Short mmCIF file of C-alpha atoms in Angstrom, two decimals:
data_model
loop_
_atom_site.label_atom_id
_atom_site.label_comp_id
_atom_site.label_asym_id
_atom_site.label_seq_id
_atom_site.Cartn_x
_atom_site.Cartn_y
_atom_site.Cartn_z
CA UNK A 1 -40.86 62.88 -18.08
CA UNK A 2 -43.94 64.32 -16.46
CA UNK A 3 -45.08 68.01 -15.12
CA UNK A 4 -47.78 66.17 -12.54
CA UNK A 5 -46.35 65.75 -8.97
CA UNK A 6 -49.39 63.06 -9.06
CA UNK A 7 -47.87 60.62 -11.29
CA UNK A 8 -43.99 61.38 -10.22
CA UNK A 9 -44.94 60.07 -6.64
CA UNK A 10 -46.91 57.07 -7.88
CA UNK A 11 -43.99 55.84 -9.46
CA UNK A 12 -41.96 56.31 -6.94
CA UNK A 13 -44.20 54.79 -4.10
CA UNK A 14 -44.72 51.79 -6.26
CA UNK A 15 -41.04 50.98 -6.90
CA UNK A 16 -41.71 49.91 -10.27
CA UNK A 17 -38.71 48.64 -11.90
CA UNK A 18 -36.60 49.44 -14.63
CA UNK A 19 -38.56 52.82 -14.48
CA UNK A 20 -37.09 56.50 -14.62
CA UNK A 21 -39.04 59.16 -13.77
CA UNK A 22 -38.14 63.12 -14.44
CA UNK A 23 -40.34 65.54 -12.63
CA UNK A 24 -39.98 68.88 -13.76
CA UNK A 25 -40.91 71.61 -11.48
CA UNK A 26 -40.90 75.47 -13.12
CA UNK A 27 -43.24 78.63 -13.54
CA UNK A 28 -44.61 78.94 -16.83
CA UNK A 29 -41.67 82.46 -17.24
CA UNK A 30 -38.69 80.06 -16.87
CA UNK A 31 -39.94 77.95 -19.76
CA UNK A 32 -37.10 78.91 -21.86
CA UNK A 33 -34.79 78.03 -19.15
CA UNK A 34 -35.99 75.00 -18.02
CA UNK A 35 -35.32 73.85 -21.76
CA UNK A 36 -31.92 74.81 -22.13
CA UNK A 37 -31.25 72.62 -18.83
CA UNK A 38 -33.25 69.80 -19.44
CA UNK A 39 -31.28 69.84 -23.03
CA UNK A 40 -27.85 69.96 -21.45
CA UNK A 41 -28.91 67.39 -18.47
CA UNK A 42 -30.38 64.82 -21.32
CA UNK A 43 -27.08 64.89 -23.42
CA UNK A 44 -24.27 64.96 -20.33
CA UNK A 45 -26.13 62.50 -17.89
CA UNK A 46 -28.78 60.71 -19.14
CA UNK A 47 -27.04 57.37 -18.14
CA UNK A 48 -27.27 57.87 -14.42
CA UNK A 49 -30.63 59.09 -14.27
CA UNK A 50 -31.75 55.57 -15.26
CA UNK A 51 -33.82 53.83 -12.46
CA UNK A 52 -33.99 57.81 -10.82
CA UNK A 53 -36.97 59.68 -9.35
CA UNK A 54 -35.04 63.06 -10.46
CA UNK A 55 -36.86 66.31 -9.72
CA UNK A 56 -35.33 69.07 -11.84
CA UNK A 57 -35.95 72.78 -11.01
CA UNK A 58 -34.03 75.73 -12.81
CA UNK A 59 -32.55 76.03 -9.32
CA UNK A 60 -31.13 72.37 -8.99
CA UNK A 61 -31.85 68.87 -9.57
CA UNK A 62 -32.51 66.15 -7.22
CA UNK A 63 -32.22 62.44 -7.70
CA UNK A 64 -32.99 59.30 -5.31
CA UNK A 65 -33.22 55.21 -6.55
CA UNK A 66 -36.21 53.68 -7.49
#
């Protein structure tokens, strides 16, 4: 789970197996928001996220294979 775009794409360029990587993409005022997601994304799909580039956003998520 990272905040830096930097390190999202380097994971994703390098196809790294048996690697997830969550990018999460917010303004600092939709902090509280941006929990309450993550929270409910983490305990109703964590399974398919696994081996995921997802980008999550308080607007929508986005997910593509490693």
């Amino acid at each position: 789970m990272t905040e830096d775009k930097d390190f999202g794409e380097w994971g994703f360029s390098h196809h790294v197996e048996g690697v997830s990587v969550l990018l999460l993409r917010y303004h600092f005022k939709e902090t509280e928001q941006i929990k309450a997601i993550l929270t409910n994304l983490l305990q109703q799909r964590l399974p398919e996220l696994q081996g995921c580039f997802t980008t999550l956003t308080t607007q929508k998520m986005r997910k593509r294979r490693i």
